Amino acid sequence: MLLKHFHLFPVTHTLQYLYTAVKEMNAPEFTAIGLVDGEQFMYYDSNSRKAMAKIAWLEKNEDELKQYWKDATPIYQGQENWFKDYVTTAMQSFNQTTGFHTMQFMYGCELNSNGSSRGYSKYGHDGEDFISLDLKTVSWTAAEPQTETKWDPAGHQARLCKDFLRYRCIERLKMFVFYGKKTLERKDPPTVSLFQKHSPSPEVVCHATGFFPKALMISWRKDGEDVLEDVELRETLPNQDGSFQQRSILKVSSEELQKHTYTCVIQHSSLEKEMLMEVPKGGASIALIAGVVAALVALVAVVVVGILIWKKKKNSGERRKEEDVKKPDLDTKH
């Protein structure tokens, strides 16, 4: 079945910022990172107090980009001071004055090819959701009601966030897409592999890696029919080269694999048609191949080591014989 890329995978560009404040730890007290389409483009911390570009195309000698980086450092220095004040407010809400604590602030926007967009802004405290912004009502929603009144009593911060997310964030994202179009709109196909795990329960893993953009669909079929149960789709993760990886896990017994035909289906905008990876009958063959290869590698290693030891002993014995032949008889010289 041919894919209509623009229907299944509408082009979506994202701009995201993540602030982290740490208390009582030997690390920068404040860090900020920026990501465009999931790739880090900016880094700032309270030690260096300087915003740094992390991808080459953002360092182009263009007036608009030069102005962005000129403004970035003082902006994040101000954000650092502001965020530290919010950390104090959060700790007071939780009645915390000492100990190790973290505060995170994540905000950003998305822009779709059809012109629609959305934004979000939320805070986390010690790994838990703390408070988030409802853009429709322009108000904060918190786990604890008393936090909402302490956090932004006049609603000033909520209105600033709304305006930034709806306008400035989108404008900045459009600028990044314009200058990074060649990189951000590339299409790299995935490399897909299947492997079986038996512990703690029998399952087959379909792993896709090296693809770009981030949007990718992994699904399963049993005898041509979609499988919706006993499937776990893991989070898409970044690779060091800017591409992404994702895996889907199908929990299925070896008996079921032998009775039926299971297929991993990959859909991505870089592919002209869906990629199909059929699970070998019985499933054991996947693990068996790996086991045989491992056994062969181990056998070869043992043989090689044995040969090396044998050669070493042989050479050593030959050298001793040569020395016995060549060594002068010291007793005859006196």
PDB file of N, CA and C in Angstrom, residues 59-132:
ATOM      1  N   GLU A  59      24.879  29.175  13.152  1.00  0.00           N
ATOM      2  CA  GLU A  59      25.989  30.111  13.264  1.00  0.00           C
ATOM      3  C   GLU A  59      26.310  30.768  11.917  1.00  0.00           C
ATOM      4  N   LYS A  60      25.376  30.687  10.986  1.00  0.00           N
ATOM      5  CA  LYS A  60      25.564  31.328   9.690  1.00  0.00           C
ATOM      6  C   LYS A  60      25.729  32.829   9.851  1.00  0.00           C
ATOM      7  N   ASN A  61      26.461  33.400   8.928  1.00  0.00           N
ATOM      8  CA  ASN A  61      26.727  34.839   8.989  1.00  0.00           C
ATOM      9  C   ASN A  61      25.543  35.613   8.399  1.00  0.00           C
ATOM     10  N   GLU A  62      24.404  35.472   9.028  1.00  0.00           N
ATOM     11  CA  GLU A  62      23.193  36.175   8.608  1.00  0.00           C
ATOM     12  C   GLU A  62      22.812  37.181   9.683  1.00  0.00           C
ATOM     13  N   ASP A  63      22.392  38.373   9.258  1.00  0.00           N
ATOM     14  CA  ASP A  63      22.095  39.439  10.226  1.00  0.00           C
ATOM     15  C   ASP A  63      21.061  39.010  11.261  1.00  0.00           C
ATOM     16  N   GLU A  64      20.018  38.317  10.795  1.00  0.00           N
ATOM     17  CA  GLU A  64      18.950  37.920  11.714  1.00  0.00           C
ATOM     18  C   GLU A  64      19.453  36.941  12.772  1.00  0.00           C
ATOM     19  N   LEU A  65      20.300  35.985  12.358  1.00  0.00           N
ATOM     20  CA  LEU A  65      20.845  35.023  13.300  1.00  0.00           C
ATOM     21  C   LEU A  65      21.879  35.669  14.220  1.00  0.00           C
ATOM     22  N   LYS A  66      22.679  36.560  13.679  1.00  0.00           N
ATOM     23  CA  LYS A  66      23.664  37.251  14.520  1.00  0.00           C
ATOM     24  C   LYS A  66      22.970  38.060  15.602  1.00  0.00           C
ATOM     25  N   GLN A  67      21.860  38.692  15.258  1.00  0.00           N
ATOM     26  CA  GLN A  67      21.110  39.468  16.242  1.00  0.00           C
ATOM     27  C   GLN A  67      20.498  38.545  17.298  1.00  0.00           C
ATOM     28  N   TYR A  68      20.042  37.360  16.855  1.00  0.00           N
ATOM     29  CA  TYR A  68      19.456  36.407  17.801  1.00  0.00           C
ATOM     30  C   TYR A  68      20.473  36.021  18.866  1.00  0.00           C
ATOM     31  N   TRP A  69      21.689  35.669  18.451  1.00  0.00           N
ATOM     32  CA  TRP A  69      22.701  35.247  19.421  1.00  0.00           C
ATOM     33  C   TRP A  69      23.224  36.419  20.246  1.00  0.00           C
ATOM     34  N   LYS A  70      23.196  37.596  19.681  1.00  0.00           N
ATOM     35  CA  LYS A  70      23.598  38.790  20.444  1.00  0.00           C
ATOM     36  C   LYS A  70      22.617  39.037  21.593  1.00  0.00           C
ATOM     37  N   ASP A  71      21.335  38.810  21.324  1.00  0.00           N
ATOM     38  CA  ASP A  71      20.303  39.032  22.346  1.00  0.00           C
ATOM     39  C   ASP A  71      20.171  37.861  23.314  1.00  0.00           C
ATOM     40  N   ALA A  72      20.587  36.660  22.883  1.00  0.00           N
ATOM     41  CA  ALA A  72      20.300  35.443  23.647  1.00  0.00           C
ATOM     42  C   ALA A  72      20.921  35.438  25.036  1.00  0.00           C
ATOM     43  N   THR A  73      22.209  35.799  25.143  1.00  0.00           N
ATOM     44  CA  THR A  73      22.885  35.719  26.442  1.00  0.00           C
ATOM     45  C   THR A  73      22.226  36.591  27.504  1.00  0.00           C
ATOM     46  N   PRO A  74      22.000  37.893  27.267  1.00  0.00           N
ATOM     47  CA  PRO A  74      21.327  38.692  28.310  1.00  0.00           C
ATOM     48  C   PRO A  74      19.903  38.220  28.606  1.00  0.00           C
ATOM     49  N   ILE A  75      19.221  37.672  27.601  1.00  0.00           N
ATOM     50  CA  ILE A  75      17.865  37.149  27.839  1.00  0.00           C
ATOM     51  C   ILE A  75      17.906  35.991  28.830  1.00  0.00           C
ATOM     52  N   TYR A  76      18.817  35.051  28.616  1.00  0.00           N
ATOM     53  CA  TYR A  76      18.875  33.886  29.504  1.00  0.00           C
ATOM     54  C   TYR A  76      19.466  34.234  30.863  1.00  0.00           C
ATOM     55  N   GLN A  77      20.282  35.255  30.915  1.00  0.00           N
ATOM     56  CA  GLN A  77      20.740  35.722  32.221  1.00  0.00           C
ATOM     57  C   GLN A  77      19.560  36.252  33.036  1.00  0.00           C
ATOM     58  N   GLY A  78      18.649  36.964  32.360  1.00  0.00           N
ATOM     59  CA  GLY A  78      17.442  37.444  33.026  1.00  0.00           C
ATOM     60  C   GLY A  78      16.514  36.294  33.391  1.00  0.00           C
ATOM     61  N   GLN A  79      16.408  35.294  32.493  1.00  0.00           N
ATOM     62  CA  GLN A  79      15.575  34.124  32.766  1.00  0.00           C
ATOM     63  C   GLN A  79      16.107  33.339  33.964  1.00  0.00           C
ATOM     64  N   GLU A  80      17.430  33.291  34.086  1.00  0.00           N
ATOM     65  CA  GLU A  80      18.037  32.599  35.222  1.00  0.00           C
ATOM     66  C   GLU A  80      17.594  33.233  36.543  1.00  0.00           C
ATOM     67  N   ASN A  81      17.685  34.562  36.633  1.00  0.00           N
ATOM     68  CA  ASN A  81      17.288  35.259  37.862  1.00  0.00           C
ATOM     69  C   ASN A  81      15.801  35.078  38.149  1.00  0.00           C
ATOM     70  N   TRP A  82      14.988  35.184  37.100  1.00  0.00           N
ATOM     71  CA  TRP A  82      13.540  35.028  37.252  1.00  0.00           C
ATOM     72  C   TRP A  82      13.178  33.625  37.716  1.00  0.00           C
ATOM     73  N   PHE A  83      13.828  32.614  37.122  1.00  0.00           N
ATOM     74  CA  PHE A  83      13.481  31.239  37.447  1.00  0.00           C
ATOM     75  C   PHE A  83      13.879  30.889  38.876  1.00  0.00           C
ATOM     76  N   LYS A  84      14.977  31.433  39.330  1.00  0.00           N
ATOM     77  CA  LYS A  84      15.401  31.178  40.713  1.00  0.00           C
ATOM     78  C   LYS A  84      14.356  31.696  41.698  1.00  0.00           C
ATOM     79  N   ASP A  85      13.733  32.828  41.373  1.00  0.00           N
ATOM     80  CA  ASP A  85      12.662  33.355  42.236  1.00  0.00           C
ATOM     81  C   ASP A  85      11.471  32.389  42.260  1.00  0.00           C
ATOM     82  N   TYR A  86      11.156  31.818  41.098  1.00  0.00           N
ATOM     83  CA  TYR A  86      10.031  30.875  41.036  1.00  0.00           C
ATOM     84  C   TYR A  86      10.341  29.592  41.803  1.00  0.00           C
ATOM     85  N   VAL A  87      11.621  29.193  41.814  1.00  0.00           N
ATOM     86  CA  VAL A  87      12.016  28.021  42.587  1.00  0.00           C
ATOM     87  C   VAL A  87      11.759  28.266  44.073  1.00  0.00           C
ATOM     88  N   THR A  88      12.077  29.455  44.536  1.00  0.00           N
ATOM     89  CA  THR A  88      11.835  29.814  45.936  1.00  0.00           C
ATOM     90  C   THR A  88      10.348  29.715  46.258  1.00  0.00           C
ATOM     91  N   THR A  89       9.503  30.225  45.349  1.00  0.00           N
ATOM     92  CA  THR A  89       8.046  30.152  45.551  1.00  0.00           C
ATOM     93  C   THR A  89       7.577  28.704  45.622  1.00  0.00           C
ATOM     94  N   ALA A  90       8.114  27.856  44.729  1.00  0.00           N
ATOM     95  CA  ALA A  90       7.715  26.447  44.705  1.00  0.00           C
ATOM     96  C   ALA A  90       8.119  25.745  45.994  1.00  0.00           C
ATOM     97  N   MET A  91       9.330  26.000  46.468  1.00  0.00           N
ATOM     98  CA  MET A  91       9.806  25.350  47.687  1.00  0.00           C
ATOM     99  C   MET A  91       8.991  25.787  48.898  1.00  0.00           C
ATOM    100  N   GLN A  92       8.553  27.035  48.884  1.00  0.00           N
ATOM    101  CA  GLN A  92       7.700  27.502  49.976  1.00  0.00           C
ATOM    102  C   GLN A  92       6.349  26.789  49.938  1.00  0.00           C
ATOM    103  N   SER A  93       5.848  26.534  48.731  1.00  0.00           N
ATOM    104  CA  SER A  93       4.561  25.831  48.589  1.00  0.00           C
ATOM    105  C   SER A  93       4.636  24.422  49.159  1.00  0.00           C
ATOM    106  N   PHE A  94       5.832  23.807  49.035  1.00  0.00           N
ATOM    107  CA  PHE A  94       6.013  22.444  49.538  1.00  0.00           C
ATOM    108  C   PHE A  94       6.640  22.420  50.933  1.00  0.00           C
ATOM    109  N   ASN A  95       6.778  23.595  51.535  1.00  0.00           N
ATOM    110  CA  ASN A  95       7.388  23.703  52.871  1.00  0.00           C
ATOM    111  C   ASN A  95       8.777  23.065  52.907  1.00  0.00           C
ATOM    112  N   GLN A  96       9.560  23.355  51.867  1.00  0.00           N
ATOM    113  CA  GLN A  96      10.918  22.821  51.773  1.00  0.00           C
ATOM    114  C   GLN A  96      11.921  23.961  51.871  1.00  0.00           C
ATOM    115  N   THR A  97      12.875  23.820  52.741  1.00  0.00           N
ATOM    116  CA  THR A  97      13.890  24.874  52.903  1.00  0.00           C
ATOM    117  C   THR A  97      15.292  24.350  52.651  1.00  0.00           C
ATOM    118  N   THR A  98      15.495  23.040  52.846  1.00  0.00           N
ATOM    119  CA  THR A  98      16.827  22.462  52.643  1.00  0.00           C
ATOM    120  C   THR A  98      16.704  21.149  51.873  1.00  0.00           C
ATOM    121  N   GLY A  99      17.856  20.575  51.529  1.00  0.00           N
ATOM    122  CA  GLY A  99      17.891  19.285  50.842  1.00  0.00           C
ATOM    123  C   GLY A  99      17.989  19.430  49.338  1.00  0.00           C
ATOM    124  N   PHE A 100      18.147  18.283  48.667  1.00  0.00           N
ATOM    125  CA  PHE A 100      18.287  18.275  47.217  1.00  0.00           C
ATOM    126  C   PHE A 100      16.914  18.335  46.547  1.00  0.00           C
ATOM    127  N   HIS A 101      16.730  19.338  45.680  1.00  0.00           N
ATOM    128  CA  HIS A 101      15.462  19.505  44.974  1.00  0.00           C
ATOM    129  C   HIS A 101      15.723  20.000  43.547  1.00  0.00           C
ATOM    130  N   THR A 102      14.810  19.666  42.644  1.00  0.00           N
ATOM    131  CA  THR A 102      14.907  20.137  41.263  1.00  0.00           C
ATOM    132  C   THR A 102      13.600  20.805  40.853  1.00  0.00           C
ATOM    133  N   MET A 103      13.731  21.778  39.974  1.00  0.00           N
ATOM    134  CA  MET A 103      12.571  22.464  39.415  1.00  0.00           C
ATOM    135  C   MET A 103      12.789  22.552  37.910  1.00  0.00           C
ATOM    136  N   GLN A 104      11.782  22.183  37.129  1.00  0.00           N
ATOM    137  CA  GLN A 104      11.900  22.249  35.672  1.00  0.00           C
ATOM    138  C   GLN A 104      10.750  23.039  35.068  1.00  0.00           C
ATOM    139  N   PHE A 105      11.084  23.744  34.013  1.00  0.00           N
ATOM    140  CA  PHE A 105      10.097  24.531  33.280  1.00  0.00           C
ATOM    141  C   PHE A 105      10.247  24.170  31.814  1.00  0.00           C
ATOM    142  N   MET A 106       9.172  23.669  31.200  1.00  0.00           N
ATOM    143  CA  MET A 106       9.193  23.279  29.793  1.00  0.00           C
ATOM    144  C   MET A 106       8.114  24.041  29.044  1.00  0.00           C
ATOM    145  N   TYR A 107       8.497  24.684  27.972  1.00  0.00           N
ATOM    146  CA  TYR A 107       7.522  25.404  27.163  1.00  0.00           C
ATOM    147  C   TYR A 107       7.952  25.343  25.703  1.00  0.00           C
ATOM    148  N   GLY A 108       6.986  25.547  24.817  1.00  0.00           N
ATOM    149  CA  GLY A 108       7.326  25.495  23.412  1.00  0.00           C
ATOM    150  C   GLY A 108       6.100  25.604  22.525  1.00  0.00           C
ATOM    151  N   CYS A 109       6.336  25.459  21.226  1.00  0.00           N
ATOM    152  CA  CYS A 109       5.251  25.582  20.250  1.00  0.00           C
ATOM    153  C   CYS A 109       5.480  24.628  19.092  1.00  0.00           C
ATOM    154  N   GLU A 110       4.399  24.331  18.386  1.00  0.00           N
ATOM    155  CA  GLU A 110       4.428  23.461  17.209  1.00  0.00           C
ATOM    156  C   GLU A 110       3.741  24.152  16.051  1.00  0.00           C
ATOM    157  N   LEU A 111       4.267  23.940  14.862  1.00  0.00           N
ATOM    158  CA  LEU A 111       3.705  24.539  13.652  1.00  0.00           C
ATOM    159  C   LEU A 111       3.501  23.451  12.614  1.00  0.00           C
ATOM    160  N   ASN A 112       2.252  23.285  12.152  1.00  0.00           N
ATOM    161  CA  ASN A 112       1.928  22.253  11.166  1.00  0.00           C
ATOM    162  C   ASN A 112       1.912  22.831   9.759  1.00  0.00           C
ATOM    163  N   SER A 113       2.013  21.945   8.772  1.00  0.00           N
ATOM    164  CA  SER A 113       2.051  22.382   7.376  1.00  0.00           C
ATOM    165  C   SER A 113       0.757  23.045   6.942  1.00  0.00           C
ATOM    166  N   ASN A 114      -0.354  22.748   7.632  1.00  0.00           N
ATOM    167  CA  ASN A 114      -1.636  23.371   7.281  1.00  0.00           C
ATOM    168  C   ASN A 114      -1.827  24.738   7.925  1.00  0.00           C
ATOM    169  N   GLY A 115      -0.787  25.206   8.630  1.00  0.00           N
ATOM    170  CA  GLY A 115      -0.849  26.533   9.238  1.00  0.00           C
ATOM    171  C   GLY A 115      -1.307  26.549  10.679  1.00  0.00           C
ATOM    172  N   SER A 116      -1.829  25.436  11.179  1.00  0.00           N
ATOM    173  CA  SER A 116      -2.275  25.386  12.574  1.00  0.00           C
ATOM    174  C   SER A 116      -1.076  25.311  13.509  1.00  0.00           C
ATOM    175  N   SER A 117      -1.280  25.746  14.732  1.00  0.00           N
ATOM    176  CA  SER A 117      -0.195  25.742  15.707  1.00  0.00           C
ATOM    177  C   SER A 117      -0.758  25.534  17.104  1.00  0.00           C
ATOM    178  N   ARG A 118       0.112  25.181  18.029  1.00  0.00           N
ATOM    179  CA  ARG A 118      -0.279  25.065  19.429  1.00  0.00           C
ATOM    180  C   ARG A 118       0.935  25.362  20.300  1.00  0.00           C
ATOM    181  N   GLY A 119       0.669  25.723  21.554  1.00  0.00           N
ATOM    182  CA  GLY A 119       1.739  25.997  22.489  1.00  0.00           C
ATOM    183  C   GLY A 119       1.462  25.340  23.822  1.00  0.00           C
ATOM    184  N   TYR A 120       2.465  25.251  24.662  1.00  0.00           N
ATOM    185  CA  TYR A 120       2.303  24.658  25.987  1.00  0.00           C
ATOM    186  C   TYR A 120       3.343  25.243  26.935  1.00  0.00           C
ATOM    187  N   SER A 121       3.024  25.201  28.204  1.00  0.00           N
ATOM    188  CA  SER A 121       3.908  25.715  29.249  1.00  0.00           C
ATOM    189  C   SER A 121       3.586  24.971  30.540  1.00  0.00           C
ATOM    190  N   LYS A 122       4.575  24.296  31.112  1.00  0.00           N
ATOM    191  CA  LYS A 122       4.317  23.554  32.347  1.00  0.00           C
ATOM    192  C   LYS A 122       5.587  23.446  33.199  1.00  0.00           C
ATOM    193  N   TYR A 123       5.345  23.275  34.487  1.00  0.00           N
ATOM    194  CA  TYR A 123       6.424  23.182  35.464  1.00  0.00           C
ATOM    195  C   TYR A 123       6.396  21.818  36.143  1.00  0.00           C
ATOM    196  N   GLY A 124       7.584  21.366  36.545  1.00  0.00           N
ATOM    197  CA  GLY A 124       7.694  20.139  37.314  1.00  0.00           C
ATOM    198  C   GLY A 124       8.566  20.372  38.535  1.00  0.00           C
ATOM    199  N   HIS A 125       8.276  19.642  39.597  1.00  0.00           N
ATOM    200  CA  HIS A 125       9.037  19.784  40.836  1.00  0.00           C
ATOM    201  C   HIS A 125       9.425  18.402  41.337  1.00  0.00           C
ATOM    202  N   ASP A 126      10.739  18.161  41.492  1.00  0.00           N
ATOM    203  CA  ASP A 126      11.255  16.873  41.955  1.00  0.00           C
ATOM    204  C   ASP A 126      10.690  15.717  41.132  1.00  0.00           C
ATOM    205  N   GLY A 127      10.600  15.925  39.811  1.00  0.00           N
ATOM    206  CA  GLY A 127      10.168  14.867  38.902  1.00  0.00           C
ATOM    207  C   GLY A 127       8.672  14.697  38.767  1.00  0.00           C
ATOM    208  N   GLU A 128       7.889  15.511  39.443  1.00  0.00           N
ATOM    209  CA  GLU A 128       6.429  15.419  39.373  1.00  0.00           C
ATOM    210  C   GLU A 128       5.843  16.680  38.746  1.00  0.00           C
ATOM    211  N   ASP A 129       4.708  16.519  38.041  1.00  0.00           N
ATOM    212  CA  ASP A 129       4.018  17.688  37.499  1.00  0.00           C
ATOM    213  C   ASP A 129       3.624  18.625  38.624  1.00  0.00           C
ATOM    214  N   PHE A 130       3.864  19.929  38.391  1.00  0.00           N
ATOM    215  CA  PHE A 130       3.611  20.907  39.435  1.00  0.00           C
ATOM    216  C   PHE A 130       2.451  21.835  39.067  1.00  0.00           C
ATOM    217  N   ILE A 131       2.596  22.491  37.917  1.00  0.00           N
ATOM    218  CA  ILE A 131       1.557  23.411  37.472  1.00  0.00           C
ATOM    219  C   ILE A 131       1.701  23.619  35.965  1.00  0.00           C
ATOM    220  N   SER A 132       0.573  23.830  35.261  1.00  0.00           N
ATOM    221  CA  SER A 132       0.617  24.007  33.809  1.00  0.00           C
ATOM    222  C   SER A 132      -0.345  25.104  33.386  1.00  0.00           C
TER     223      SER A 132
END
